[in-house]
Amino acid sequence: MQIHSRRIERLPPYVFSQINARKMELRRQGTDIIDLGMGDPDQPTPQHIIDKLNEVSKDPKTHGYSPSTGLPALRRAICRHYERRFGVDLDPESEAIVTIGSKEGLAHICLALLDPGDLAIVPNPAYPLHLYGVAIANGNVLSLPLRPEKEFVPEIQMIARELWPKPKVMIFNFPNNPTTATVDIGFFEEIVDFARRQNIIVIHDMAYSDITFDGFEVPSLLQVKGAKEIGVEFYTMSKSYNMAGWRVGFCLGNPDVIKALSVIKQYYDYGVFTPIQVAAIAALEGPQTCVRDARELYQSRRDTLVDGLCRIGWPVPTPRASMFLWAPIPERYKHMGSMNFSLKLMEEAEVAVSPGVGFGDMGEGYVRVGLVENEHRIRQAIRNIKRVLF
């Protein structure tokens, strides 16, 4: 008897599970692995956010179920945040919904929008859920290659042609994970124009909007005139406020898409724990120095890592945003492939990175390196890598 569904059969073996299993095995043996593989912030959540959580959690009235669409006060807070940050006017009743982190929202929005066989345009390489959220919903992926000669920004003209079946959805992510690519508002203007002409829904994942460097500021898809007619944007507290484990995100934009997502969520969940939602309001409306401090911390780590790798003979590009480097494998090791190269770094240099192939076949030849250890550990990682590779 076949126990699992055909949906499970559509999912390939999770590449990162092999890396994680080997990492845990080495740690059990006493090896001190410097983990630059995960995108998990290592800094604590700011104290004023924790204090608000503690305060509200003492009230038994907050211990029950919360609305699956999120507290109205939190939806109003994120809309005010978007107005202050991007000049975007949003209706908290119809154009905003709270998600259990953006990952849950992205997975459920695929179920809300896609029927079996529907086509979704997804860049390659991509954050895995962008690809496999479509597969779990029994949709099909049209892979849009991201190429280094184009700075990993997709070319709209590559998809501006008659396609059959007609794509229903496009999923984008800027600043990009894993490539760290960034775009200006002109790119989003092209996307909105294309989506309107082709009658395609746009989903933009903006998880790294606040982790930007050298004065760069990211645009929002929703800043473009007409964007709310064709799509939605996901925003998350995870990286900006060091709240990854708190699981608070938002989907904002087109009211019909928001409504569809809310219907799915009504059946799947009861929403984020109320004290966490109130603490998220404190984060959005309280002092924003913590966001600036996080940005400066990641920029300092970026500089240490980029300068160090280049100095030892591994030239890597300098990202303008995100908490990663997207590093081409050194020429003499490219024949190994990203999985074996990542295992080599972990077993011999005691440094964990993410193999590029885990983000799609176009990610082969690269590794993603996270800025998630302190600078002392980053310098140690560079010394270890030099000893093994160069």
Short mmCIF file of C-alpha atoms in Angstrom, two decimals, residues 15-16 122-128 131-132 141-155 158 176-180 326-329 334 337-339 354-368:
data_model
loop_
_atom_site.label_atom_id
_atom_site.label_comp_id
_atom_site.label_asym_id
_atom_site.label_seq_id
_atom_site.Cartn_x
_atom_site.Cartn_y
_atom_site.Cartn_z
CA VAL A 15 19.32 18.88 -0.30
CA PHE A 16 19.97 20.73 2.94
CA VAL A 122 9.56 31.18 -10.63
CA PRO A 123 13.18 32.39 -10.95
CA ASN A 124 15.96 29.81 -10.78
CA PRO A 125 17.85 29.71 -8.43
CA ALA A 126 15.19 30.48 -5.84
CA TYR A 127 14.31 30.11 -2.20
CA PRO A 128 13.13 26.46 -2.15
CA LEU A 131 9.57 26.33 -6.22
CA TYR A 132 8.06 23.64 -4.05
CA VAL A 141 6.82 25.70 -12.53
CA LEU A 142 8.12 27.68 -15.49
CA SER A 143 11.75 28.25 -14.53
CA LEU A 144 13.11 31.72 -15.24
CA PRO A 145 16.95 31.56 -15.23
CA LEU A 146 18.87 34.12 -13.20
CA ARG A 147 22.26 34.60 -14.83
CA PRO A 148 25.42 36.21 -13.43
CA GLU A 149 25.98 38.26 -16.58
CA LYS A 150 22.61 39.92 -15.87
CA GLU A 151 23.45 40.35 -12.16
CA PHE A 152 20.85 37.67 -11.37
CA VAL A 153 17.95 39.93 -12.33
CA PRO A 154 15.37 38.25 -14.59
CA GLU A 155 14.76 39.65 -18.04
CA MET A 158 12.38 36.36 -21.78
CA ASN A 176 17.05 37.97 -3.52
CA ASN A 177 17.70 34.79 -1.59
CA PRO A 178 20.06 33.16 -2.49
CA THR A 179 21.76 35.42 -5.07
CA THR A 180 21.54 38.69 -3.03
CA TRP A 326 26.42 34.22 -3.19
CA ALA A 327 29.90 32.89 -3.83
CA PRO A 328 31.07 31.19 -7.03
CA ILE A 329 33.02 28.04 -6.21
CA LYS A 334 34.11 23.63 -9.58
CA GLY A 337 29.80 20.43 -7.64
CA SER A 338 28.29 22.53 -4.87
CA MET A 339 27.19 19.61 -2.68
CA SER A 354 24.68 25.97 1.72
CA PRO A 355 25.19 24.24 -1.65
CA GLY A 356 23.84 26.29 -4.53
CA VAL A 357 22.13 23.30 -6.14
CA GLY A 358 19.72 23.28 -3.21
CA PHE A 359 18.16 26.43 -4.69
CA GLY A 360 17.61 24.94 -8.14
CA ASP A 361 19.80 23.59 -10.92
CA MET A 362 20.85 27.11 -11.94
CA GLY A 363 22.42 27.46 -8.50
CA GLU A 364 25.03 24.84 -9.28
CA GLY A 365 28.55 26.24 -9.18
CA TYR A 366 27.79 28.48 -6.17
CA VAL A 367 27.48 28.30 -2.41
CA ARG A 368 25.45 30.58 -0.17
#
